[in-house]
């Protein structure tokens, strides 16, 4: 079955599964894919001791990586190869060792080759840890065609 024959939710999940299978960086951080749909994705990551910075809380780079991964899965959910054109993050509260963080990315706008996405990172208590905003840019190629080419 080609991507044109898949329902939007099934296409988004197939794209997320394909990307995640190739995403060594996210897997190395312990990130897990929870859910994906058209223009959205949810991932989680446990905060490990080796992710702590000098103040004893999770290093902001790991929070950024989690949010950036959720952003990537959301903006690649249409089987159009898409990359980040720009992004920013606001750190709201510290994440502690042992926290389970969940990043939920949602599409705000998608016109032409660009899209805008917001990502919320919350801990296991639903407390807001960080807000991320990303702008995507569609490049040549597809997500699923790369999966077939790598088989």
PDB file of C-alpha atoms in Angstrom:
ATOM      1  CA  UNK A   1       0.000   0.000   0.000  1.00  0.00           C
ATOM      2  CA  UNK A   2       1.434   3.405  -0.925  1.00  0.00           C
ATOM      3  CA  UNK A   3       1.233   6.512   1.207  1.00  0.00           C
ATOM      4  CA  UNK A   4      -1.512   7.868  -1.068  1.00  0.00           C
ATOM      5  CA  UNK A   5      -3.740   4.979  -0.021  1.00  0.00           C
ATOM      6  CA  UNK A   6      -3.239   5.414   3.725  1.00  0.00           C
ATOM      7  CA  UNK A   7      -5.674   7.358   5.871  1.00  0.00           C
ATOM      8  CA  UNK A   8      -4.090  10.511   7.376  1.00  0.00           C
ATOM      9  CA  UNK A   9      -3.671   9.006  10.861  1.00  0.00           C
ATOM     10  CA  UNK A  10      -2.150   5.803   9.469  1.00  0.00           C
ATOM     11  CA  UNK A  11       0.177   7.792   7.192  1.00  0.00           C
ATOM     12  CA  UNK A  12       1.346   9.949  10.094  1.00  0.00           C
ATOM     13  CA  UNK A  13       2.005   6.889  12.262  1.00  0.00           C
ATOM     14  CA  UNK A  14       3.873   5.126   9.424  1.00  0.00           C
ATOM     15  CA  UNK A  15       6.039   8.230   8.914  1.00  0.00           C
ATOM     16  CA  UNK A  16       6.733   8.473  12.652  1.00  0.00           C
ATOM     17  CA  UNK A  17       7.642   4.785  12.877  1.00  0.00           C
ATOM     18  CA  UNK A  18       9.968   5.088   9.877  1.00  0.00           C
ATOM     19  CA  UNK A  19      11.691   8.201  11.238  1.00  0.00           C
ATOM     20  CA  UNK A  20      12.024   6.726  14.728  1.00  0.00           C
ATOM     21  CA  UNK A  21      13.620   3.551  13.356  1.00  0.00           C
ATOM     22  CA  UNK A  22      16.376   5.729  11.830  1.00  0.00           C
ATOM     23  CA  UNK A  23      16.653   8.226  14.704  1.00  0.00           C
ATOM     24  CA  UNK A  24      19.664   7.002  16.656  1.00  0.00           C
ATOM     25  CA  UNK A  25      19.981  10.255  18.622  1.00  0.00           C
ATOM     26  CA  UNK A  26      16.467  10.148  20.086  1.00  0.00           C
ATOM     27  CA  UNK A  27      16.727   6.455  20.915  1.00  0.00           C
ATOM     28  CA  UNK A  28      20.110   6.995  22.626  1.00  0.00           C
ATOM     29  CA  UNK A  29      18.469   9.590  24.896  1.00  0.00           C
ATOM     30  CA  UNK A  30      15.817   7.068  25.912  1.00  0.00           C
ATOM     31  CA  UNK A  31      13.097   8.920  24.019  1.00  0.00           C
ATOM     32  CA  UNK A  32      10.014   6.878  23.185  1.00  0.00           C
ATOM     33  CA  UNK A  33       7.395   7.649  20.565  1.00  0.00           C
ATOM     34  CA  UNK A  34       3.972   7.660  22.234  1.00  0.00           C
ATOM     35  CA  UNK A  35       1.635   8.886  19.534  1.00  0.00           C
ATOM     36  CA  UNK A  36       1.612  10.516  16.114  1.00  0.00           C
ATOM     37  CA  UNK A  37      -1.048  11.973  13.874  1.00  0.00           C
ATOM     38  CA  UNK A  38      -1.340  14.584  11.139  1.00  0.00           C
ATOM     39  CA  UNK A  39       0.597  17.606  12.396  1.00  0.00           C
ATOM     40  CA  UNK A  40       1.106  16.245  15.892  1.00  0.00           C
ATOM     41  CA  UNK A  41       3.321  13.922  17.905  1.00  0.00           C
ATOM     42  CA  UNK A  42       3.908  12.943  21.539  1.00  0.00           C
ATOM     43  CA  UNK A  43       7.203  11.618  22.877  1.00  0.00           C
ATOM     44  CA  UNK A  44       8.515  10.923  26.356  1.00  0.00           C
ATOM     45  CA  UNK A  45      11.974  10.828  27.921  1.00  0.00           C
ATOM     46  CA  UNK A  46      13.140   9.866  31.400  1.00  0.00           C
ATOM     47  CA  UNK A  47      15.601  12.267  33.032  1.00  0.00           C
ATOM     48  CA  UNK A  48      18.711  10.234  33.894  1.00  0.00           C
ATOM     49  CA  UNK A  49      21.581  11.148  36.208  1.00  0.00           C
ATOM     50  CA  UNK A  50      23.890  11.627  33.199  1.00  0.00           C
ATOM     51  CA  UNK A  51      21.548  14.366  31.916  1.00  0.00           C
ATOM     52  CA  UNK A  52      22.024  16.640  34.940  1.00  0.00           C
ATOM     53  CA  UNK A  53      23.971  19.893  34.757  1.00  0.00           C
ATOM     54  CA  UNK A  54      25.970  21.600  37.504  1.00  0.00           C
ATOM     55  CA  UNK A  55      22.886  22.793  39.411  1.00  0.00           C
ATOM     56  CA  UNK A  56      21.536  19.243  39.653  1.00  0.00           C
ATOM     57  CA  UNK A  57      18.649  19.626  37.201  1.00  0.00           C
ATOM     58  CA  UNK A  58      18.200  18.435  33.631  1.00  0.00           C
ATOM     59  CA  UNK A  59      20.485  20.227  31.160  1.00  0.00           C
ATOM     60  CA  UNK A  60      18.510  22.480  28.824  1.00  0.00           C
ATOM     61  CA  UNK A  61      20.102  20.823  25.798  1.00  0.00           C
ATOM     62  CA  UNK A  62      18.317  17.576  26.615  1.00  0.00           C
ATOM     63  CA  UNK A  63      14.999  19.409  26.971  1.00  0.00           C
ATOM     64  CA  UNK A  64      15.640  21.068  23.615  1.00  0.00           C
ATOM     65  CA  UNK A  65      16.467  17.706  22.019  1.00  0.00           C
ATOM     66  CA  UNK A  66      13.211  16.179  23.299  1.00  0.00           C
ATOM     67  CA  UNK A  67      11.148  19.103  22.003  1.00  0.00           C
ATOM     68  CA  UNK A  68      13.019  19.172  18.691  1.00  0.00           C
ATOM     69  CA  UNK A  69      12.331  15.467  18.180  1.00  0.00           C
ATOM     70  CA  UNK A  70       8.597  15.939  18.839  1.00  0.00           C
ATOM     71  CA  UNK A  71       8.635  18.866  16.390  1.00  0.00           C
ATOM     72  CA  UNK A  72      10.352  16.693  13.764  1.00  0.00           C
ATOM     73  CA  UNK A  73       7.806  13.890  14.046  1.00  0.00           C
ATOM     74  CA  UNK A  74       4.897  16.341  13.837  1.00  0.00           C
ATOM     75  CA  UNK A  75       6.145  18.236  10.782  1.00  0.00           C
ATOM     76  CA  UNK A  76       7.114  15.045   8.904  1.00  0.00           C
ATOM     77  CA  UNK A  77       3.692  13.447   9.434  1.00  0.00           C
ATOM     78  CA  UNK A  78       2.501  14.075   5.858  1.00  0.00           C
ATOM     79  CA  UNK A  79       5.272  12.047   4.167  1.00  0.00           C
ATOM     80  CA  UNK A  80       6.976  15.215   2.943  1.00  0.00           C
ATOM     81  CA  UNK A  81      10.624  15.497   3.994  1.00  0.00           C
ATOM     82  CA  UNK A  82      10.717  18.481   6.329  1.00  0.00           C
ATOM     83  CA  UNK A  83      13.514  20.091   8.369  1.00  0.00           C
ATOM     84  CA  UNK A  84      13.757  22.817  10.974  1.00  0.00           C
ATOM     85  CA  UNK A  85      14.234  26.319   9.630  1.00  0.00           C
ATOM     86  CA  UNK A  86      14.328  27.908  13.055  1.00  0.00           C
ATOM     87  CA  UNK A  87      13.265  27.249  16.621  1.00  0.00           C
ATOM     88  CA  UNK A  88      13.352  28.645  20.125  1.00  0.00           C
ATOM     89  CA  UNK A  89      12.665  27.382  23.623  1.00  0.00           C
ATOM     90  CA  UNK A  90      11.594  28.955  26.896  1.00  0.00           C
ATOM     91  CA  UNK A  91      12.532  27.077  30.046  1.00  0.00           C
ATOM     92  CA  UNK A  92       9.750  27.438  32.602  1.00  0.00           C
ATOM     93  CA  UNK A  93      10.678  25.075  35.453  1.00  0.00           C
ATOM     94  CA  UNK A  94      13.519  22.652  36.183  1.00  0.00           C
ATOM     95  CA  UNK A  95      13.238  18.948  35.417  1.00  0.00           C
ATOM     96  CA  UNK A  96      14.636  16.638  38.088  1.00  0.00           C
ATOM     97  CA  UNK A  97      16.450  13.327  37.935  1.00  0.00           C
ATOM     98  CA  UNK A  98      13.826  10.581  37.702  1.00  0.00           C
ATOM     99  CA  UNK A  99      11.201  12.783  36.045  1.00  0.00           C
ATOM    100  CA  UNK A 100       9.386  11.371  33.044  1.00  0.00           C
ATOM    101  CA  UNK A 101       8.987  14.205  30.562  1.00  0.00           C
ATOM    102  CA  UNK A 102       6.366  14.254  27.826  1.00  0.00           C
ATOM    103  CA  UNK A 103       6.660  16.523  24.788  1.00  0.00           C
ATOM    104  CA  UNK A 104       3.506  17.180  22.787  1.00  0.00           C
ATOM    105  CA  UNK A 105       3.933  18.907  19.434  1.00  0.00           C
ATOM    106  CA  UNK A 106       1.013  20.525  17.615  1.00  0.00           C
ATOM    107  CA  UNK A 107       0.828  22.190  14.245  1.00  0.00           C
ATOM    108  CA  UNK A 108      -0.303  25.807  14.267  1.00  0.00           C
ATOM    109  CA  UNK A 109      -0.024  26.526  10.549  1.00  0.00           C
ATOM    110  CA  UNK A 110       1.150  24.811   7.372  1.00  0.00           C
ATOM    111  CA  UNK A 111       1.192  26.812   4.134  1.00  0.00           C
ATOM    112  CA  UNK A 112       3.318  26.174   1.073  1.00  0.00           C
ATOM    113  CA  UNK A 113       6.692  24.833   2.211  1.00  0.00           C
ATOM    114  CA  UNK A 114       6.635  26.226   5.772  1.00  0.00           C
ATOM    115  CA  UNK A 115       4.879  25.305   8.973  1.00  0.00           C
ATOM    116  CA  UNK A 116       4.693  26.548  12.548  1.00  0.00           C
ATOM    117  CA  UNK A 117       4.608  24.189  15.534  1.00  0.00           C
ATOM    118  CA  UNK A 118       4.451  24.501  19.301  1.00  0.00           C
ATOM    119  CA  UNK A 119       5.747  21.879  21.724  1.00  0.00           C
ATOM    120  CA  UNK A 120       4.879  21.669  25.415  1.00  0.00           C
ATOM    121  CA  UNK A 121       7.124  19.669  27.720  1.00  0.00           C
ATOM    122  CA  UNK A 122       5.513  18.557  30.973  1.00  0.00           C
ATOM    123  CA  UNK A 123       6.670  16.280  33.769  1.00  0.00           C
ATOM    124  CA  UNK A 124       4.767  13.266  35.091  1.00  0.00           C
ATOM    125  CA  UNK A 125       2.707  15.598  37.346  1.00  0.00           C
ATOM    126  CA  UNK A 126       1.516  17.697  34.393  1.00  0.00           C
ATOM    127  CA  UNK A 127       3.744  20.610  35.422  1.00  0.00           C
ATOM    128  CA  UNK A 128       4.986  22.764  32.540  1.00  0.00           C
ATOM    129  CA  UNK A 129       8.766  22.472  32.098  1.00  0.00           C
ATOM    130  CA  UNK A 130       9.382  24.188  28.735  1.00  0.00           C
ATOM    131  CA  UNK A 131       7.701  25.700  25.686  1.00  0.00           C
ATOM    132  CA  UNK A 132       9.291  25.281  22.249  1.00  0.00           C
ATOM    133  CA  UNK A 133       8.319  26.978  18.990  1.00  0.00           C
ATOM    134  CA  UNK A 134       9.558  25.708  15.647  1.00  0.00           C
ATOM    135  CA  UNK A 135       9.343  26.741  12.009  1.00  0.00           C
ATOM    136  CA  UNK A 136       9.634  23.949   9.451  1.00  0.00           C
ATOM    137  CA  UNK A 137      10.656  23.940   5.820  1.00  0.00           C
ATOM    138  CA  UNK A 138       9.706  21.241   3.321  1.00  0.00           C
ATOM    139  CA  UNK A 139      12.620  19.964   1.237  1.00  0.00           C
ATOM    140  CA  UNK A 140      12.690  17.444  -1.608  1.00  0.00           C
ATOM    141  CA  UNK A 141      11.786  13.854  -0.949  1.00  0.00           C
ATOM    142  CA  UNK A 142       9.529  11.854   1.286  1.00  0.00           C
ATOM    143  CA  UNK A 143       9.851  10.084   4.612  1.00  0.00           C
ATOM    144  CA  UNK A 144       8.599   6.655   3.579  1.00  0.00           C
ATOM    145  CA  UNK A 145      10.577   6.480   0.309  1.00  0.00           C
ATOM    146  CA  UNK A 146      13.764   6.649   2.409  1.00  0.00           C
ATOM    147  CA  UNK A 147      12.514   3.679   4.425  1.00  0.00           C
ATOM    148  CA  UNK A 148      12.041   1.635   1.256  1.00  0.00           C
ATOM    149  CA  UNK A 149      15.434   2.706  -0.117  1.00  0.00           C
ATOM    150  CA  UNK A 150      17.134   1.595   3.113  1.00  0.00           C
ATOM    151  CA  UNK A 151      15.559  -1.899   3.137  1.00  0.00           C
TER     152      UNK A 151
END
